Amino acid sequence: MLRQVIHRGLQSFFYKLGLFVSRHPVFFLTVPAVLTIIFGFSLLNRFQPDTDLESLVAPSHSLAKIERSLASSLFSLDQSKSQLYSDLHTPGRYGRVILLSKPGGNILHQADVILQIHRAVLEMKVNYKGYNYTFSHLCVLRNQDKKCVLDDIISVLEDLRQAALSNKTTARVQVSYPNTKLKDGRSSFIGHQLGGVMEVPNSKDQRVKSARAIQITYYLQTYGSVTQDLIGEKWESEFCKLMHKMQLDHQDLQLYSLASFSLWKDFHQTSLLARGKILVSLMLILLTATLSSSMKDCLRSKPFLGLLGVLTICISSVTAAGIFFITDGKYNSTLLGIPFFAMGHGTKGVFELLSGWRRTRENLPFKDRVADAYSDVMVSYTMTSSLYFIAFGMGASPFTNIEAVKVFCQNMCVSILLNYFYIFSFFGSCLVFAGQLEQNRYHSIFCCKIPSAEYLDRKPVWFQTMMNDGHQHTSHHETNPYQHHFIQHFLREHYNEWITNIYVKPFVVILYLIYASFSFMGCLQINDGANIINLLASESPSVSYALIQQKYFSNYSPVIGFYIYEPLEYWNGTVQEDLKTLSQGFNTVSWIEQYYQYLRVGNISATNKSDFISILQSSFLKKPEFQHFKNDIIFSKAGDENNIIASRLYLVARTSENTQREAVELLEKLRPLSLIQSIKFIVFNPTFVFIDHYGLSVTMPVLISGFGILLVLILTFFLVIHPLGNFWLILSVTSIELGVLGLMTLWNVDMDCISILCLIYTLNFAIDHCAPLLYTFVLATEHTRTQCIKNSLQEHGTAILQNVSSFLIGLVPLLFVPSNLTFTLFKCLLLAGSCTLLHCFVILPVFLTFFPPSKKHHKKKKRAKRKEREEIECIEIQENPDHVTAV
């Protein structure tokens, strides 16, 4: 009883709202237009891109950021970023280049050419306010000699060049991999500086026979000042230009350059590449909406309403964007999906309202027809819009740990509210004017008076076709002239009979089993998308660089900093064994290991604290080949006693080309050990900030949104018009969501912020299209389920087909944007629209004929009413036999 009262109350409210809009159409047309103009100007004046990629796509709250702060408090990250090698996430300003030899070549034989390029980088000048700055003015300085920090591969190349100049063979210069001995006696790890390595067979010291690639990084200081940052940015820009010029001068080498701004630039490049394609997409949606709203009947055809409906969503999106920038929002490329998301939600309301208008009686005044359409459509549209708002509102909650997802969801909430307001106001006013033209018998395109039938009969056929108002169809047996709309005619005369045919149903069941099996198979293979290149323009320098880097320099993981942050008895044999156990399986760059070896070689005993620290400070760290280890130890002095309060070493693991996945596994392996070991340590690499619990962070929004929608549907189980409607809706949405998730995984789409946003949208898109169909079915009073589903498809199928076809056609231009981000967006939204269409027109029409709700009680009620009516007629005839005689 309560649900009927609520439903009737809502219908009554929207009927009055429709009347109010139909009586004041100019007001409801003007207010949205004025709002769009006001906020549209703010969009132009306040547009500002977001340049901080880490804050957007890295988890906002992660243990890796805490570990970074702790590591930075112990050892300056700016000074140690040359040791903490990271593939694409190196902090601060830098320039990096990969030099690749031709297939079959040896890059080590081109040492002279590489050093010429290196000198060109060192001599490159950047002018700022009349002063020239070179790399030596901007570089990170070593603590021991205040010289620029350079990769050790430069020293190796200089040795090779000296050997060539002195007529020695390069074989006399011993280059080992991944650790090599330098001229000054230092042992250096060059696993990330030399790539595509072939070793000498049966070589005990892993001597290099040939190599394909060399990677050199130039690190700049980061003081935090605006001036320093501007100079560093100019230097990076000049560095990329210089590398391009060097590529033209040295055709025997391939050069790939990368700078700190490259990732952000190529991330933002997607927006620039997609601008024209989005306009093409809008044109296609306008054309599809216009054509699908047209009829042969020039009076009842509504092409301009389809056109105005799409424009309504466009001005609503402009207003939402203006509000976003007024509130100090910053644009990023993930927001490219908002126009498509908003269009899918908004045009559904437009086409449903248009279908609601067609279901009203023509003999009513146009204002009453608008009110009836509002009463019929807006209840369902309000419910689905509320679920949109709940889902994206949950995505914008503090539970969401990725800023890009949070910003997107906040924008979508505003867009949904404005879509809803603009549809019942702006588009409602357009519907009022169109209804008035129809009532006064004006042509739907030319807006001229339609001639009488007698006048048309005297005109040529082409003129009759253009001015045909369908009078010849409606004069006899047709009760609803809108049934001549081509989509409704196709559904009623052809499709409904075909899909409910008993011979078609088994094939549909088999089709669904295939769909479910592929979806389940895909759900078992989900990969997280922590790789930043998934968000970049596909033909950008950053992507080219990352692919080459992955191919030739993925033998070793990023260098992991191992920070011991509490005093430790390094001279104790048990501690030494614990350290050896922790570093087992890793290639280590460690002062501890070198010091132990130094003691063994010199046959020196250091079994107590005083001897250990004394020999360390007075002998080991004084040696030229070990001086650089001073940066890895923090001493404190209490009286005459020295203590080691903290130290660090570096761990590098052997990896395959899937470095990202293996880096996550290393982090998950090492971090728990810090809690159970007696040695207190943390591990850190800049890459960890982007991948730490990324899978959980990126899936949390869709889990929260799905849980929120599920909770709302369950709580309103006995408040909606029929509980079985909610039950079927939950099953349908779950099937569609899992189908999209599984199929997108099989289509090589990873779980990144874009695919997660698409999954949140899929929840709502499925509800938006399935809910009206299901509720109409469960409330239908026909004798059979088959007849009920036919009526449901006839009532809502046109709007669903119009909206999904417009949505899918609008996605086609995204396929031609050369960007990984738009490829992901296209694939996910294409699957969302296709799976929803499959369920609405194939799966649900068949499965609803098998399962509850049963329609037998409706049949019994009708029989009882008919029997009662027959008995009443018999009684009347018996009481008045003269009436029978008269008849």
Coordinates of C-alpha atoms in Angstrom, one line a residue, residues 170-533:
T170 CA 88.6 -2.6 -26.3
A171 CA 88.9 -6.1 -24.9
R172 CA 91.7 -4.7 -22.7
V173 CA 89.1 -2.6 -20.9
Q174 CA 87.2 -4.9 -18.7
V175 CA 83.5 -4.1 -18.6
S176 CA 81.4 -6.4 -16.4
Y177 CA 77.6 -6.5 -16.0
P178 CA 75.8 -5.6 -13.9
N179 CA 78.6 -4.6 -11.6
T180 CA 81.8 -3.2 -13.1
K181 CA 85.1 -2.0 -11.7
L182 CA 85.9 1.6 -12.5
K183 CA 89.3 3.2 -13.0
D184 CA 89.3 4.7 -9.5
G185 CA 88.8 1.3 -8.0
R186 CA 85.1 1.7 -7.2
S187 CA 82.6 -1.0 -7.9
S188 CA 79.6 0.4 -9.7
F189 CA 76.2 -1.0 -10.6
I190 CA 75.5 -0.2 -14.3
G191 CA 72.5 -2.5 -14.7
H192 CA 70.2 0.4 -15.7
Q193 CA 72.9 2.3 -17.7
L194 CA 73.8 -0.5 -20.1
G195 CA 71.1 -2.5 -22.0
G196 CA 70.7 -5.3 -24.5
V197 CA 73.9 -6.9 -23.0
M198 CA 75.5 -10.1 -24.4
E199 CA 78.1 -11.6 -22.0
V200 CA 81.2 -13.4 -23.0
P201 CA 80.5 -17.2 -22.8
N202 CA 81.7 -18.9 -19.7
S203 CA 83.0 -15.7 -18.2
K204 CA 83.3 -15.9 -14.4
D205 CA 83.2 -12.1 -13.9
Q206 CA 80.2 -11.6 -16.3
R207 CA 82.3 -9.7 -18.9
V208 CA 80.4 -7.8 -21.5
K209 CA 80.8 -8.9 -25.1
S210 CA 78.4 -6.4 -26.7
A211 CA 75.5 -4.1 -25.8
R212 CA 72.8 -2.5 -27.8
A213 CA 71.8 0.5 -25.7
I214 CA 73.2 3.1 -23.1
Q215 CA 71.0 5.2 -20.8
I216 CA 72.4 8.4 -19.4
T217 CA 70.6 10.7 -16.9
Y218 CA 71.5 14.3 -16.1
Y219 CA 70.1 15.3 -12.6
L220 CA 69.3 18.9 -11.8
Q221 CA 69.2 20.4 -8.3
T222 CA 65.8 21.2 -6.8
Y223 CA 65.9 24.0 -4.3
G224 CA 62.2 24.6 -4.3
S225 CA 62.5 28.2 -5.6
V226 CA 60.4 29.4 -8.5
T227 CA 63.4 30.8 -10.3
Q228 CA 65.3 27.6 -10.0
D229 CA 62.3 25.6 -11.3
L230 CA 61.9 27.9 -14.3
I231 CA 65.5 27.6 -15.3
G232 CA 65.4 23.9 -14.8
E233 CA 62.3 23.7 -17.1
K234 CA 64.0 25.7 -19.8
W235 CA 67.1 23.5 -19.5
E236 CA 64.9 20.4 -19.9
S237 CA 63.2 21.9 -23.0
E238 CA 66.6 22.7 -24.6
F239 CA 67.8 19.3 -23.7
C240 CA 65.0 17.6 -25.7
K241 CA 65.6 20.0 -28.6
L242 CA 69.3 19.2 -28.5
M243 CA 68.6 15.4 -28.6
H244 CA 66.3 15.9 -31.6
K245 CA 69.1 17.8 -33.4
M246 CA 71.7 15.1 -32.4
Q247 CA 69.4 12.5 -33.9
L248 CA 69.5 14.3 -37.3
D249 CA 73.3 14.5 -37.1
H250 CA 73.9 10.9 -36.0
Q251 CA 71.8 8.6 -38.2
D252 CA 73.8 5.5 -37.0
L253 CA 72.2 6.0 -33.6
Q254 CA 68.6 6.2 -32.3
L255 CA 68.1 8.7 -29.6
Y256 CA 65.1 8.7 -27.2
S257 CA 64.9 11.6 -24.7
L258 CA 62.8 12.1 -21.6
A259 CA 62.5 14.9 -19.1
S260 CA 60.6 15.4 -15.9
F261 CA 57.9 17.5 -17.7
S262 CA 57.5 14.9 -20.5
L263 CA 55.0 12.7 -18.6
W264 CA 52.7 15.6 -17.8
K265 CA 53.1 17.1 -21.3
D266 CA 52.2 13.8 -23.0
F267 CA 49.3 13.3 -20.5
H268 CA 47.9 16.7 -21.4
Q269 CA 48.6 16.0 -25.1
T270 CA 45.6 13.7 -25.1
S271 CA 43.2 16.6 -24.6
L272 CA 44.8 18.6 -27.4
L273 CA 44.5 15.6 -29.8
A274 CA 40.9 14.8 -28.8
R275 CA 39.4 18.3 -29.3
G276 CA 38.6 17.9 -32.9
K277 CA 37.4 14.3 -32.4
I278 CA 35.0 15.4 -29.6
L279 CA 33.4 17.9 -32.0
V280 CA 33.0 15.2 -34.6
S281 CA 31.4 13.0 -31.9
L282 CA 29.0 15.7 -31.0
M283 CA 28.0 16.1 -34.7
L284 CA 27.4 12.4 -35.0
I285 CA 25.2 12.4 -31.8
L286 CA 23.3 15.4 -33.1
L287 CA 22.7 13.7 -36.5
T288 CA 21.7 10.3 -34.9
A289 CA 19.3 12.0 -32.4
T290 CA 17.7 14.1 -35.2
L291 CA 17.2 11.2 -37.5
S292 CA 15.9 8.8 -34.8
S293 CA 13.3 11.4 -33.7
S294 CA 12.0 11.9 -37.2
M295 CA 8.9 10.3 -38.8
K296 CA 7.2 10.4 -42.2
D297 CA 4.4 12.3 -40.5
C298 CA 5.4 15.9 -40.9
L299 CA 3.1 16.9 -38.0
R300 CA 4.2 14.4 -35.4
S301 CA 7.8 14.1 -36.4
K302 CA 10.1 15.8 -33.9
P303 CA 13.6 16.1 -35.4
F304 CA 14.3 19.4 -33.8
L305 CA 13.4 18.1 -30.4
G306 CA 16.1 15.4 -30.8
L307 CA 18.5 18.1 -31.8
L308 CA 17.5 20.4 -29.0
G309 CA 17.8 17.5 -26.5
V310 CA 21.4 17.0 -27.4
L311 CA 22.1 20.7 -27.2
T312 CA 20.4 20.8 -23.8
I313 CA 23.0 18.3 -22.5
C314 CA 25.8 20.3 -24.2
I315 CA 24.9 23.6 -22.4
S316 CA 24.4 21.7 -19.2
S317 CA 28.0 20.4 -19.5
V318 CA 29.3 23.8 -20.2
T319 CA 27.6 25.1 -17.1
A320 CA 29.0 22.2 -15.0
A321 CA 32.5 23.0 -16.4
G322 CA 32.1 26.6 -15.5
I323 CA 31.2 25.8 -11.9
F324 CA 34.2 23.5 -11.7
F325 CA 36.6 26.2 -12.7
I326 CA 35.0 28.8 -10.5
T327 CA 35.6 26.6 -7.5
D328 CA 39.4 26.6 -8.4
G329 CA 39.3 23.3 -10.2
K330 CA 42.2 22.3 -12.5
Y331 CA 41.7 20.5 -15.7
N332 CA 43.3 17.1 -16.4
S333 CA 42.9 14.7 -19.3
T334 CA 40.8 12.1 -17.4
L335 CA 38.0 14.7 -17.5
L336 CA 37.6 13.9 -21.2
G337 CA 35.1 11.2 -20.3
I338 CA 32.7 13.6 -18.7
P339 CA 31.0 14.8 -22.0
F340 CA 30.3 11.2 -22.9
F341 CA 29.1 10.2 -19.5
A342 CA 26.9 13.2 -19.2
M343 CA 25.5 12.7 -22.7
G344 CA 24.6 9.0 -22.0
H345 CA 22.7 10.1 -18.9
G346 CA 21.1 13.2 -20.4
T347 CA 19.9 11.9 -23.7
K348 CA 18.2 9.0 -22.0
G349 CA 16.0 11.5 -20.2
V350 CA 15.4 13.4 -23.5
F351 CA 14.3 10.3 -25.4
E352 CA 12.2 9.0 -22.6
L353 CA 10.4 12.3 -22.3
L354 CA 9.8 12.3 -26.1
S355 CA 8.4 8.7 -25.9
G356 CA 6.2 9.8 -23.0
W357 CA 4.9 12.6 -25.2
R358 CA 4.0 10.1 -27.9
R359 CA 2.1 8.0 -25.4
T360 CA -0.2 10.8 -24.4
R361 CA -3.6 11.3 -26.0
E362 CA -3.7 13.7 -29.0
N363 CA -7.2 15.1 -28.1
L364 CA -5.8 16.7 -24.9
P365 CA -4.5 20.3 -24.9
F366 CA -0.7 20.4 -25.3
K367 CA -0.2 21.6 -21.7
D368 CA -1.9 18.6 -20.3
R369 CA 0.0 16.4 -22.6
V370 CA 3.3 17.8 -21.3
A371 CA 2.1 17.3 -17.8
D372 CA 1.1 13.7 -18.6
A373 CA 4.6 13.1 -20.1
Y374 CA 6.2 14.4 -17.0
S375 CA 4.0 12.3 -14.8
D376 CA 4.8 9.2 -16.9
V377 CA 8.6 9.6 -17.3
M378 CA 10.1 11.8 -14.6
V379 CA 9.5 9.3 -11.7
S380 CA 11.7 6.7 -13.3
Y381 CA 14.2 9.3 -14.5
T382 CA 14.4 10.8 -11.0
M383 CA 15.2 7.4 -9.5
T384 CA 17.9 6.6 -12.0
S385 CA 19.4 10.1 -11.7
S386 CA 19.5 9.7 -7.9
L387 CA 21.4 6.5 -8.3
Y388 CA 23.8 8.2 -10.6
F389 CA 24.3 10.9 -7.9
I390 CA 24.8 8.3 -5.2
A391 CA 27.3 6.2 -7.2
F392 CA 29.5 9.1 -8.2
G393 CA 29.0 10.8 -4.8
M394 CA 30.4 7.7 -3.2
G395 CA 33.3 7.8 -5.7
A396 CA 33.9 11.4 -4.6
S397 CA 34.0 10.5 -0.9
P398 CA 37.1 10.5 1.3
F399 CA 37.2 6.7 0.8
T400 CA 38.5 7.3 -2.7
N401 CA 42.3 7.3 -2.6
I402 CA 43.1 8.5 -6.1
E403 CA 42.6 12.2 -6.7
A404 CA 41.9 12.0 -10.4
V405 CA 38.9 9.6 -9.7
K406 CA 37.7 11.9 -6.9
V407 CA 37.8 15.0 -9.1
F408 CA 36.0 13.2 -11.9
C409 CA 33.3 11.9 -9.6
Q410 CA 32.8 15.4 -8.1
N411 CA 32.3 16.8 -11.6
M412 CA 29.9 14.1 -12.6
C413 CA 27.7 14.8 -9.5
V414 CA 27.4 18.4 -10.6
S415 CA 26.8 17.3 -14.3
I416 CA 24.0 14.9 -13.2
L417 CA 22.2 17.6 -11.2
L418 CA 22.5 20.1 -14.0
N419 CA 21.4 17.5 -16.6
Y420 CA 18.3 16.8 -14.5
F421 CA 17.5 20.5 -14.0
Y422 CA 18.1 21.4 -17.7
I423 CA 16.0 18.5 -19.0
F424 CA 12.8 19.3 -17.0
S425 CA 13.3 23.1 -17.5
F426 CA 15.1 23.9 -20.8
F427 CA 14.1 20.8 -22.8
G428 CA 10.7 20.8 -21.2
S429 CA 10.1 24.3 -22.5
C430 CA 11.2 23.1 -26.0
L431 CA 8.7 20.3 -25.7
V432 CA 5.9 22.8 -24.8
F433 CA 6.6 24.9 -27.9
A434 CA 6.8 21.8 -30.1
G435 CA 3.5 20.6 -28.6
Q436 CA 1.9 24.0 -29.3
L437 CA 3.1 23.8 -33.0
E438 CA 1.6 20.3 -33.3
Q439 CA -1.7 21.3 -31.8
N440 CA -2.0 24.2 -34.2
R441 CA -1.0 21.8 -37.1
Y442 CA 2.3 23.4 -38.0
H443 CA 4.9 21.5 -40.0
S444 CA 7.6 20.1 -37.7
I445 CA 10.5 21.2 -39.9
F446 CA 9.3 24.2 -41.9
C447 CA 7.0 25.6 -39.2
C448 CA 4.3 26.4 -41.8
K449 CA 0.6 25.6 -41.6
I450 CA -0.2 22.1 -43.0
P451 CA -2.7 22.2 -45.9
S452 CA -6.0 20.4 -45.8
A453 CA -6.3 16.9 -47.4
E454 CA -8.3 18.2 -50.3
Y455 CA -5.6 20.8 -51.1
L456 CA -2.9 18.1 -50.9
D457 CA -4.7 15.8 -53.3
R458 CA -4.3 18.4 -56.0
K459 CA -0.6 18.7 -55.5
P460 CA 2.4 16.5 -56.9
V461 CA 3.5 13.4 -55.1
W462 CA 6.7 15.0 -53.7
F463 CA 4.7 17.8 -52.2
Q464 CA 2.2 15.4 -50.6
T465 CA 5.2 13.4 -49.2
M466 CA 6.7 16.5 -47.6
M467 CA 3.4 17.7 -46.2
N468 CA 1.9 14.4 -45.2
D469 CA 0.5 14.6 -41.7
G470 CA -0.6 10.9 -41.5
H471 CA -4.3 11.7 -41.8
Q472 CA -4.9 8.8 -44.2
H473 CA -3.5 6.4 -41.5
T474 CA -5.4 7.7 -38.5
S475 CA -8.8 8.2 -40.0
H476 CA -10.0 4.5 -39.6
H477 CA -8.5 1.9 -37.4
E478 CA -5.2 3.4 -36.1
T479 CA -5.6 4.7 -32.5
N480 CA -2.0 5.9 -32.0
P481 CA -0.5 7.6 -35.0
Y482 CA 3.0 7.6 -33.3
Q483 CA 3.1 3.8 -33.9
H484 CA 4.3 4.7 -37.4
H485 CA 7.7 5.8 -36.0
F486 CA 10.1 3.5 -37.8
I487 CA 11.7 2.1 -34.6
Q488 CA 8.4 1.4 -33.0
H489 CA 7.1 -0.2 -36.2
F490 CA 10.2 -2.4 -36.4
L491 CA 9.8 -3.5 -32.8
R492 CA 6.1 -4.1 -32.9
E493 CA 5.8 -5.8 -36.3
H494 CA 9.1 -7.7 -36.5
Y495 CA 11.4 -7.8 -33.5
N496 CA 9.0 -8.6 -30.7
E497 CA 7.6 -11.6 -32.5
W498 CA 11.1 -12.9 -33.4
I499 CA 12.7 -12.6 -29.9
T500 CA 9.8 -14.3 -28.2
N501 CA 9.7 -17.1 -30.6
I502 CA 10.0 -20.5 -28.9
Y503 CA 12.7 -21.6 -31.4
V504 CA 14.9 -18.5 -30.7
K505 CA 14.9 -18.9 -26.9
P506 CA 17.3 -21.8 -26.7
F507 CA 19.9 -19.9 -28.8
V508 CA 19.6 -16.9 -26.5
V509 CA 20.2 -19.1 -23.5
I510 CA 23.3 -20.6 -25.2
L511 CA 24.4 -17.0 -26.1
Y512 CA 24.1 -16.0 -22.5
L513 CA 26.1 -19.0 -21.2
I514 CA 28.9 -18.1 -23.7
Y515 CA 28.7 -14.4 -22.5
A516 CA 28.8 -15.5 -18.8
S517 CA 31.7 -17.9 -19.4
F518 CA 33.9 -15.3 -21.2
S519 CA 33.1 -12.7 -18.5
F520 CA 34.0 -15.1 -15.7
M521 CA 37.2 -16.0 -17.5
G522 CA 38.1 -12.4 -17.8
C523 CA 37.4 -11.6 -14.2
L524 CA 40.0 -14.1 -13.2
Q525 CA 42.7 -12.3 -15.2
I526 CA 42.3 -8.7 -13.9
N527 CA 45.5 -6.7 -13.9
D528 CA 46.0 -3.4 -12.1
G529 CA 47.0 -0.5 -14.3
A530 CA 49.7 1.3 -12.3
N531 CA 51.7 1.8 -15.5
I532 CA 51.6 5.5 -16.2
I533 CA 51.9 5.1 -19.9

